[in-house]
Coordinates of C-alpha atoms in Angstrom, one line a residue:
X1 CA 3.3 11.8 -54.6
X2 CA 5.3 9.9 -56.8
X3 CA 7.8 8.0 -55.9
X4 CA 10.1 9.0 -59.5
X5 CA 8.7 12.5 -58.6
X6 CA 10.3 12.8 -54.9
X7 CA 13.7 11.1 -55.8
X8 CA 14.4 13.3 -58.6
X9 CA 14.4 16.2 -56.0
X10 CA 18.4 17.0 -54.9
X11 CA 19.5 15.3 -51.8
X12 CA 23.1 15.7 -50.3
X13 CA 23.7 12.0 -49.5
X14 CA 21.4 8.5 -49.8
X15 CA 21.2 8.7 -46.0
X16 CA 19.4 12.2 -46.7
X17 CA 16.5 10.7 -49.5
X18 CA 16.2 7.9 -46.9
X19 CA 15.1 9.3 -44.0
X20 CA 13.0 11.5 -46.2
X21 CA 11.2 8.6 -47.8
X22 CA 10.8 7.1 -44.2
X23 CA 9.4 11.1 -43.6
X24 CA 6.7 9.8 -45.6
X25 CA 6.3 5.8 -45.4
X26 CA 5.4 6.6 -42.1
X27 CA 2.5 9.2 -43.0
X28 CA 1.3 6.1 -45.0
X29 CA 1.8 8.1 -48.5
X30 CA 3.0 6.2 -50.8
X31 CA 1.6 3.2 -51.3
X32 CA 3.5 0.3 -50.4
X33 CA 2.8 -3.6 -48.6
X34 CA 3.6 -2.2 -45.2
X35 CA 5.4 -5.2 -44.5
X36 CA 7.9 -3.9 -46.2
X37 CA 7.8 -0.4 -45.1
X38 CA 8.0 -1.4 -41.8
X39 CA 10.8 -3.6 -41.9
X40 CA 12.7 -1.5 -44.5
X41 CA 12.7 1.7 -42.1
X42 CA 16.3 2.9 -41.2
X43 CA 16.1 1.9 -37.5
X44 CA 19.6 2.4 -37.1
X45 CA 18.6 5.4 -37.4
X46 CA 16.4 5.7 -35.6
X47 CA 19.1 4.8 -32.9
X48 CA 21.0 7.2 -33.9
X49 CA 19.1 10.6 -33.7
X50 CA 17.4 9.3 -30.8
X51 CA 20.3 8.9 -28.9
X52 CA 22.2 12.5 -29.7
X53 CA 18.7 14.0 -28.9
X54 CA 18.8 12.3 -25.1
X55 CA 22.7 13.2 -25.1
X56 CA 22.1 16.7 -25.9
X57 CA 19.1 16.3 -23.1
X58 CA 21.1 15.1 -20.7
X59 CA 24.4 17.6 -21.2
X60 CA 21.5 19.9 -20.7
X61 CA 20.3 18.9 -17.7
X62 CA 23.9 18.5 -16.7
X63 CA 24.3 22.7 -17.0
X64 CA 21.0 23.5 -15.5
X65 CA 19.6 24.7 -18.0
X66 CA 15.8 24.3 -18.1
X67 CA 14.1 25.8 -21.1
X68 CA 17.0 24.2 -22.7
X69 CA 16.0 20.8 -22.0
X70 CA 12.4 21.4 -22.6
X71 CA 13.6 22.4 -26.1
X72 CA 14.8 19.6 -26.8
X73 CA 12.0 17.6 -25.8
X74 CA 9.5 17.7 -27.3
X75 CA 12.1 18.2 -30.5
X76 CA 12.8 14.5 -29.3
X77 CA 9.0 14.3 -28.8
X78 CA 8.1 14.7 -32.3
X79 CA 10.2 13.3 -33.6
X80 CA 9.1 10.7 -37.0
X81 CA 11.7 7.9 -35.6
X82 CA 11.6 8.5 -31.7
X83 CA 7.7 7.0 -32.1
X84 CA 9.4 4.4 -34.5
X85 CA 11.1 3.4 -32.4
X86 CA 8.6 3.7 -29.4
X87 CA 5.9 1.7 -31.1
X88 CA 8.2 -0.9 -31.8
X89 CA 9.6 -1.5 -28.2
X90 CA 6.3 -1.5 -27.3
X91 CA 5.1 -4.2 -30.0
X92 CA 7.8 -7.0 -30.5
X93 CA 10.7 -6.3 -28.0
X94 CA 8.5 -6.0 -24.6
X95 CA 8.3 -8.8 -22.4
X96 CA 4.7 -8.2 -22.1
X97 CA 4.6 -7.1 -25.5
X98 CA 0.6 -10.5 -26.0
X99 CA -1.0 -8.4 -21.9
X100 CA -4.3 -7.1 -23.4
X101 CA -5.4 -4.3 -22.0
X102 CA -9.2 -3.1 -22.3
X103 CA -9.4 -2.7 -25.3
X104 CA -8.8 -6.5 -25.3
X105 CA -5.7 -6.4 -27.7
X106 CA -3.2 -8.4 -27.8
X107 CA -1.3 -8.3 -30.7
X108 CA -0.8 -4.6 -33.1
X109 CA -0.8 -5.7 -37.6
X110 CA 2.4 -3.8 -39.4
X111 CA -0.1 -1.7 -40.6
X112 CA -1.9 -0.7 -37.0
X113 CA 2.3 -0.7 -36.5
X114 CA 1.8 2.6 -38.5
X115 CA -1.2 4.4 -38.2
X116 CA 0.0 4.5 -34.2
X117 CA 3.2 5.9 -34.8
X118 CA 0.9 8.2 -37.7
X119 CA -1.3 8.6 -34.2
X120 CA 1.1 9.7 -32.0
X121 CA 3.0 11.7 -34.4
X122 CA -0.3 14.1 -34.0
X123 CA -2.0 13.3 -30.5
X124 CA 1.4 12.9 -28.3
X125 CA 0.2 17.0 -26.6
X126 CA -2.9 15.5 -25.2
X127 CA -2.9 11.9 -24.9
X128 CA -6.1 10.7 -23.9
X129 CA -4.7 7.9 -22.2
X130 CA -7.7 4.6 -21.5
X131 CA -8.9 3.1 -18.1
X132 CA -6.7 0.1 -17.0
X133 CA -6.9 -3.7 -17.2
X134 CA -6.8 -5.2 -13.8
X135 CA -4.4 -8.5 -14.1
X136 CA -3.4 -10.4 -10.0
X137 CA -0.2 -12.8 -9.8
X138 CA 1.0 -14.4 -7.3
X139 CA 3.0 -13.9 -4.6
X140 CA 6.2 -16.2 -3.6
X141 CA 4.8 -15.0 0.1
X142 CA 1.1 -16.5 -1.6
X143 CA -1.4 -13.5 -1.9
X144 CA -1.4 -11.6 -5.2
X145 CA -0.5 -8.6 -7.2
X146 CA -2.2 -6.2 -9.0
X147 CA -0.6 -5.4 -11.9
X148 CA -2.5 -2.6 -13.7
X149 CA -2.1 -3.0 -17.9
X150 CA -2.7 -0.5 -20.6
X151 CA -3.5 -1.1 -24.1
X152 CA -1.3 -1.2 -26.2
X153 CA -1.3 2.4 -28.2
X154 CA -1.2 3.8 -24.5
X155 CA 2.0 1.7 -24.1
X156 CA 3.7 3.4 -26.8
X157 CA 2.7 7.4 -26.0
X158 CA 3.9 6.0 -21.8
X159 CA 7.3 4.3 -24.0
X160 CA 7.9 8.4 -25.8
X161 CA 6.7 10.2 -23.0
X162 CA 9.7 7.7 -21.4
X163 CA 12.5 8.1 -24.3
X164 CA 12.6 12.6 -22.7
X165 CA 12.1 11.5 -19.5
X166 CA 14.9 9.8 -18.6
X167 CA 17.9 11.3 -20.3
X168 CA 16.5 13.8 -17.4
X169 CA 17.3 12.2 -14.3
X170 CA 20.2 10.0 -14.8
X171 CA 21.2 13.2 -15.5
X172 CA 21.0 13.9 -11.7
X173 CA 20.4 10.1 -9.9
X174 CA 22.7 8.9 -7.1
X175 CA 25.3 6.4 -8.1
X176 CA 24.2 4.1 -5.9
X177 CA 21.3 3.0 -7.7
X178 CA 20.8 0.0 -10.2
X179 CA 17.4 -0.8 -10.6
X180 CA 15.8 -0.1 -14.1
X181 CA 18.2 2.0 -15.6
X182 CA 20.0 2.2 -19.0
X183 CA 23.9 0.3 -18.8
X184 CA 23.3 -0.7 -15.2
X185 CA 22.0 -4.5 -13.6
X186 CA 22.3 -6.1 -10.8
X187 CA 26.1 -7.9 -11.2
X188 CA 26.8 -4.2 -10.0
X189 CA 25.0 -4.0 -7.2
X190 CA 26.3 -7.2 -6.1
X191 CA 30.2 -5.4 -7.0
X192 CA 29.5 -2.6 -4.9
X193 CA 28.5 -5.0 -1.4
X194 CA 31.1 -6.6 -2.4
X195 CA 34.1 -3.9 -2.4
X196 CA 32.4 -2.5 1.6
X197 CA 31.6 -6.0 3.1
X198 CA 36.0 -7.5 1.7
X199 CA 38.3 -9.2 3.7
X200 CA 40.3 -6.1 4.3
X201 CA 37.3 -3.5 5.5
X202 CA 36.6 -5.1 8.1
X203 CA 33.2 -6.4 7.3
X204 CA 33.4 -8.7 10.9
X205 CA 32.0 -5.5 13.1
X206 CA 29.6 -4.5 10.1
X207 CA 26.0 -3.9 10.4
X208 CA 23.3 -4.1 7.0
X209 CA 19.8 -2.6 7.7
X210 CA 17.6 -3.6 5.0
X211 CA 15.4 -2.3 3.7
X212 CA 11.4 -2.6 1.6
X213 CA 8.9 -0.1 1.1
X214 CA 5.2 -1.4 1.8
X215 CA 3.7 -0.8 -1.6
X216 CA 5.8 1.7 -3.7
X217 CA 4.3 1.6 -6.4
X218 CA -0.2 1.8 -5.1
X219 CA 1.2 4.5 -2.6
X220 CA 3.6 7.0 -4.2
X221 CA 2.1 10.5 -4.2
X222 CA 0.9 11.8 -7.7
X223 CA 2.3 15.6 -6.6
X224 CA 5.8 14.1 -6.0
X225 CA 5.9 12.4 -9.2
X226 CA 4.9 15.8 -11.7
X227 CA 6.5 17.8 -9.0
X228 CA 10.5 15.9 -9.9
X229 CA 9.3 14.5 -13.6
X230 CA 11.4 17.0 -16.1
X231 CA 9.1 17.3 -18.9
X232 CA 7.7 19.9 -21.0
X233 CA 3.6 20.7 -19.5
X234 CA 2.1 19.6 -22.7
X235 CA 3.2 16.3 -22.0
X236 CA 3.1 16.8 -18.1
X237 CA -0.3 16.8 -17.7
X238 CA -0.3 14.4 -20.7
X239 CA 0.9 11.9 -17.8
X240 CA -1.0 13.6 -14.6
X241 CA -3.8 12.3 -16.8
X242 CA -2.0 8.1 -17.1
X243 CA -1.8 8.3 -12.8
X244 CA -5.2 9.2 -12.4
X245 CA -6.6 6.4 -14.9
X246 CA -8.2 4.4 -12.7
X247 CA -8.1 0.0 -13.2
X248 CA -12.3 -0.6 -14.7
X249 CA -14.7 -1.7 -13.2
X250 CA -13.1 -1.1 -9.4
X251 CA -12.5 2.8 -9.5
X252 CA -12.6 5.8 -11.7
X253 CA -9.4 6.9 -11.2
X254 CA -6.9 6.8 -9.3
X255 CA -5.4 10.0 -7.0
X256 CA -2.5 7.7 -5.5
X257 CA 0.2 5.1 -6.7
X258 CA 1.4 4.3 -10.2
X259 CA 0.7 0.9 -12.1
X260 CA 3.1 -1.3 -12.2
X261 CA 2.2 -2.6 -15.6
X262 CA 2.6 0.1 -17.1
X263 CA 6.0 0.8 -19.4
X264 CA 6.8 4.9 -17.3
X265 CA 5.6 3.0 -14.1
X266 CA 10.0 2.3 -13.2
X267 CA 11.3 4.6 -14.1
X268 CA 8.6 6.9 -12.6
X269 CA 9.2 5.1 -8.6
X270 CA 13.0 5.4 -9.8
X271 CA 12.7 9.1 -9.6
X272 CA 10.1 9.7 -6.9
X273 CA 12.8 7.7 -4.8
X274 CA 15.8 9.7 -5.9
X275 CA 18.4 9.9 -3.6
X276 CA 17.3 7.1 -0.6
X277 CA 20.3 6.0 -1.0
X278 CA 22.0 8.8 0.1
X279 CA 20.7 8.6 3.1
X280 CA 23.2 8.4 6.8
X281 CA 25.8 9.7 4.3
X282 CA 25.9 12.9 7.2
X283 CA 27.1 10.6 9.5
X284 CA 31.2 10.7 9.3
X285 CA 34.2 9.9 11.5
X286 CA 37.2 12.3 11.7
X287 CA 38.8 13.9 8.1
X288 CA 39.8 11.9 6.0
X289 CA 37.4 10.8 2.2
X290 CA 36.5 8.0 3.5
X291 CA 34.8 8.6 6.6
X292 CA 31.7 7.7 5.6
X293 CA 30.0 5.9 8.0
X294 CA 27.0 4.5 5.5
X295 CA 26.6 3.3 2.3
X296 CA 23.2 2.3 0.7
X297 CA 22.8 0.8 -2.1
X298 CA 18.9 0.9 -3.9
X299 CA 18.0 -1.7 -7.1
X300 CA 14.1 -0.2 -7.5
X301 CA 11.8 0.2 -4.7
X302 CA 14.6 -2.4 -2.3
X303 CA 17.5 -1.7 -0.6
X304 CA 20.0 -2.5 1.9
X305 CA 22.3 0.2 4.0
X306 CA 26.0 -1.4 5.6
X307 CA 27.1 0.7 8.6
X308 CA 30.8 0.7 9.6
X309 CA 31.3 0.5 14.0
X310 CA 30.0 3.7 15.1
X311 CA 27.2 3.9 13.6
X312 CA 23.6 5.4 14.5
X313 CA 20.6 2.9 13.1
X314 CA 18.4 4.4 14.9
X315 CA 18.5 7.8 12.9
X316 CA 19.0 6.4 10.4
X317 CA 15.8 4.9 10.8
X318 CA 14.4 7.8 11.4
X319 CA 15.1 9.7 7.9
X320 CA 14.0 6.6 6.4
X321 CA 10.8 6.9 7.7
X322 CA 11.0 10.9 6.8
X323 CA 12.0 10.8 2.9
X324 CA 9.1 8.0 2.6
X325 CA 6.2 10.1 4.6
X326 CA 7.0 12.6 1.9
X327 CA 5.6 11.1 -0.4
X328 CA 3.6 9.5 0.5
X329 CA 5.2 5.5 1.8
X330 CA 5.9 3.8 4.1
X331 CA 8.8 0.7 5.7
X332 CA 7.1 -2.7 5.5
X333 CA 8.1 -3.2 9.5
X334 CA 8.4 -7.5 8.7
X335 CA 11.2 -7.0 6.2
X336 CA 13.0 -4.9 7.4
X337 CA 15.8 -5.8 9.6
X338 CA 19.2 -4.5 11.3
X339 CA 22.2 -7.3 11.4
X340 CA 25.5 -9.0 11.7
X341 CA 27.5 -9.1 8.0
X342 CA 28.5 -12.4 10.1
X343 CA 25.3 -13.0 10.1
X344 CA 24.4 -12.8 6.0
X345 CA 21.2 -11.0 4.4
X346 CA 19.0 -11.8 1.3
X347 CA 19.3 -9.5 -1.5
X348 CA 18.3 -9.3 -5.0
X349 CA 17.9 -13.1 -5.1
X350 CA 21.5 -13.9 -3.0
X351 CA 22.5 -14.8 0.2
X352 CA 25.3 -12.0 1.1
X353 CA 27.8 -12.7 4.8
X354 CA 30.6 -12.6 6.0
X355 CA 32.1 -15.3 8.3
X356 CA 33.8 -15.8 11.5
X357 CA 37.6 -15.2 9.5
X358 CA 36.2 -12.1 7.5
X359 CA 36.4 -13.4 4.3
X360 CA 33.0 -12.1 2.9
X361 CA 31.2 -15.0 0.5
X362 CA 27.8 -14.5 -2.0
X363 CA 26.0 -17.7 -2.7
X364 CA 22.4 -18.0 -4.1
X365 CA 19.1 -17.4 -1.7
X366 CA 17.7 -20.8 -0.8
X367 CA 14.8 -18.8 -1.8
X368 CA 15.8 -18.4 -5.0
X369 CA 17.5 -21.8 -5.4
X370 CA 13.9 -22.7 -4.4
X371 CA 12.0 -21.1 -7.3
X372 CA 14.8 -22.1 -10.3
X373 CA 13.3 -25.9 -9.3
X374 CA 9.5 -24.8 -8.9
X375 CA 10.0 -23.2 -12.4
X376 CA 12.0 -26.3 -13.6
X377 CA 9.2 -28.6 -12.9
X378 CA 6.4 -26.6 -13.5
X379 CA 7.3 -26.4 -17.3
X380 CA 7.9 -29.8 -18.4
X381 CA 3.7 -30.4 -16.6
X382 CA 2.7 -28.4 -19.0
X383 CA 1.3 -29.7 -22.7
X384 CA 4.0 -28.6 -24.8
X385 CA 6.0 -31.5 -26.6
X386 CA 9.5 -33.1 -25.5
X387 CA 11.9 -31.5 -27.5
X388 CA 10.7 -27.4 -26.6
X389 CA 9.7 -28.5 -22.3
X390 CA 13.2 -30.0 -23.0
X391 CA 14.3 -26.7 -25.0
X392 CA 12.7 -24.6 -22.4
X393 CA 14.5 -26.6 -19.4
X394 CA 18.3 -25.7 -21.1
X395 CA 17.7 -21.6 -21.2
X396 CA 16.1 -21.8 -17.5
X397 CA 18.3 -23.6 -16.2
X398 CA 21.8 -21.9 -17.7
X399 CA 19.7 -18.4 -17.2
X400 CA 20.3 -19.1 -13.8
X401 CA 23.5 -20.3 -13.3
X402 CA 24.0 -16.9 -15.2
X403 CA 22.8 -15.1 -12.8
X404 CA 25.7 -16.9 -10.4
X405 CA 28.5 -16.7 -12.0
X406 CA 29.8 -14.9 -9.2
X407 CA 28.5 -16.9 -6.8
X408 CA 30.0 -19.6 -4.4
X409 CA 27.8 -22.9 -5.9
X410 CA 29.0 -25.5 -4.0
X411 CA 25.7 -25.6 -2.1
X412 CA 23.3 -25.2 -4.3
X413 CA 24.6 -27.6 -7.4
X414 CA 21.4 -28.3 -9.8
X415 CA 21.9 -32.3 -10.3
X416 CA 19.1 -32.6 -8.2
X417 CA 17.4 -31.1 -10.5
X418 CA 18.9 -32.5 -13.7
X419 CA 18.6 -36.4 -12.1
X420 CA 14.7 -35.5 -12.0
X421 CA 14.1 -34.2 -15.6
X422 CA 16.0 -37.3 -16.5
X423 CA 13.9 -39.8 -14.7
X424 CA 10.6 -38.2 -16.0
X425 CA 12.3 -38.0 -19.5
X426 CA 13.1 -41.9 -19.7
X427 CA 9.3 -42.4 -17.9
X428 CA 8.2 -40.5 -21.0
X429 CA 9.9 -42.2 -23.7
X430 CA 9.0 -45.7 -21.7
X431 CA 5.6 -45.1 -21.6
X432 CA 5.9 -44.0 -25.3
X433 CA 7.2 -46.6 -26.0
X434 CA 4.9 -49.5 -24.4
X435 CA 2.3 -47.3 -26.1
X436 CA 3.7 -48.0 -29.9
X437 CA 3.9 -52.3 -28.6
X438 CA 0.2 -51.2 -27.8
X439 CA -1.1 -50.5 -31.4
X440 CA 1.4 -52.5 -33.5
X441 CA -0.2 -55.7 -31.4
X442 CA -3.7 -54.2 -32.2
X443 CA -2.4 -54.1 -36.3
X444 CA -1.7 -57.6 -35.4
X445 CA -4.3 -59.1 -34.3
X446 CA -6.2 -57.3 -37.0
X447 CA -4.3 -59.7 -39.8
X448 CA -2.2 -56.0 -40.3
X449 CA 1.7 -57.7 -41.8
X450 CA 2.8 -54.8 -40.5
X451 CA 1.8 -54.7 -36.6
X452 CA 3.3 -57.9 -37.1
X453 CA 6.9 -56.6 -38.2
X454 CA 6.6 -54.2 -35.5
X455 CA 5.4 -56.7 -32.9
X456 CA 7.6 -59.0 -33.0
X457 CA 10.4 -56.5 -33.1
X458 CA 9.1 -55.5 -29.5
X459 CA 9.7 -58.7 -28.8
X460 CA 13.5 -58.9 -30.4
X461 CA 13.9 -55.6 -27.4

């Protein structure tokens, strides 16, 4: 369709014109360069449209109107705005956007992004998910963790499903769950731990149950996920194919677990573990409103339970085992233990402890402190230029300090690390100076006047 003919139609506003043109741009009906088409799309309007639909899904789920939720979710899944945002998320914004799947693609051109948007629009309800590519990454204990990496197209489809499923989950999710949820972060969990262990709460007498789920993403029962997730039936069928898609070269299909490299996997894990942090709320003392003896705090598959005097930790542990067994999971015995608040415990890269006077202290854990040192040293040893390495190290140190800004840093100074970088930088400058002096000496031997002047200048230094 010609642009001049299209613009001759009556529009109520300029915004309506832009949205109508955007639909044609995504459909590829206007002959323009793909780069200009993608850049000129009304991304702000797209985000507003998707947010309005998500808000409506959230409200409908709060009202327990299942039919309305499914109807709104279908509307969002068919929306070109949501499809374009899903493609942009996995191709331009995500940290692992350059990770290839089984097709070997690490990036998409602008035209390929538009083609993928059109493919999502036509096939989202009967999507055929490809197999995964296995990538092993090292763990702090020396072992490796296997990640299943979907293709870029499959990740875009998962991102589209996440836009529809996430508001329905948020409407009923627990208030003390903070991992991989919009508007929540580790700092919220840190503040809640402070509120439960500060000096006016008799924290010296409290116990802490640290829990860790063994192979959480690899062992989740598919039936639990498909039963608890709220999506239209056609999207659920596609999600089932994504869950059973095997790893190429290892096994043709999977009977449990969700791939850690998938976009929607953290949301599915949260759905399966929803309510885990509420275990122990049935243990009361007295009739006061704050008489709960156990308070759970969860971040993804890691959780801590702060127990007041009188709490039955053995009964709590039995409840945890029953909850996890219903989802096909089990506790990691080596990382699960009960300790006194005065002995301290590690959680989310911090070490929390109540001293003998009942004062709460939060510091970076020594493991996290060792990680930032190792990361900076590894960055310095890579093959980039000196300026690029220094810029990267500066970003790493600034991010580490920002993460621990609410902690006591008196015993975790980075002076030794900065001194190490300074000594390495000084040694490299001296090496470069020796290299330049040797080059000048060779030029002077060959009779080059520039080399002679350079040699004299180095001698004068």
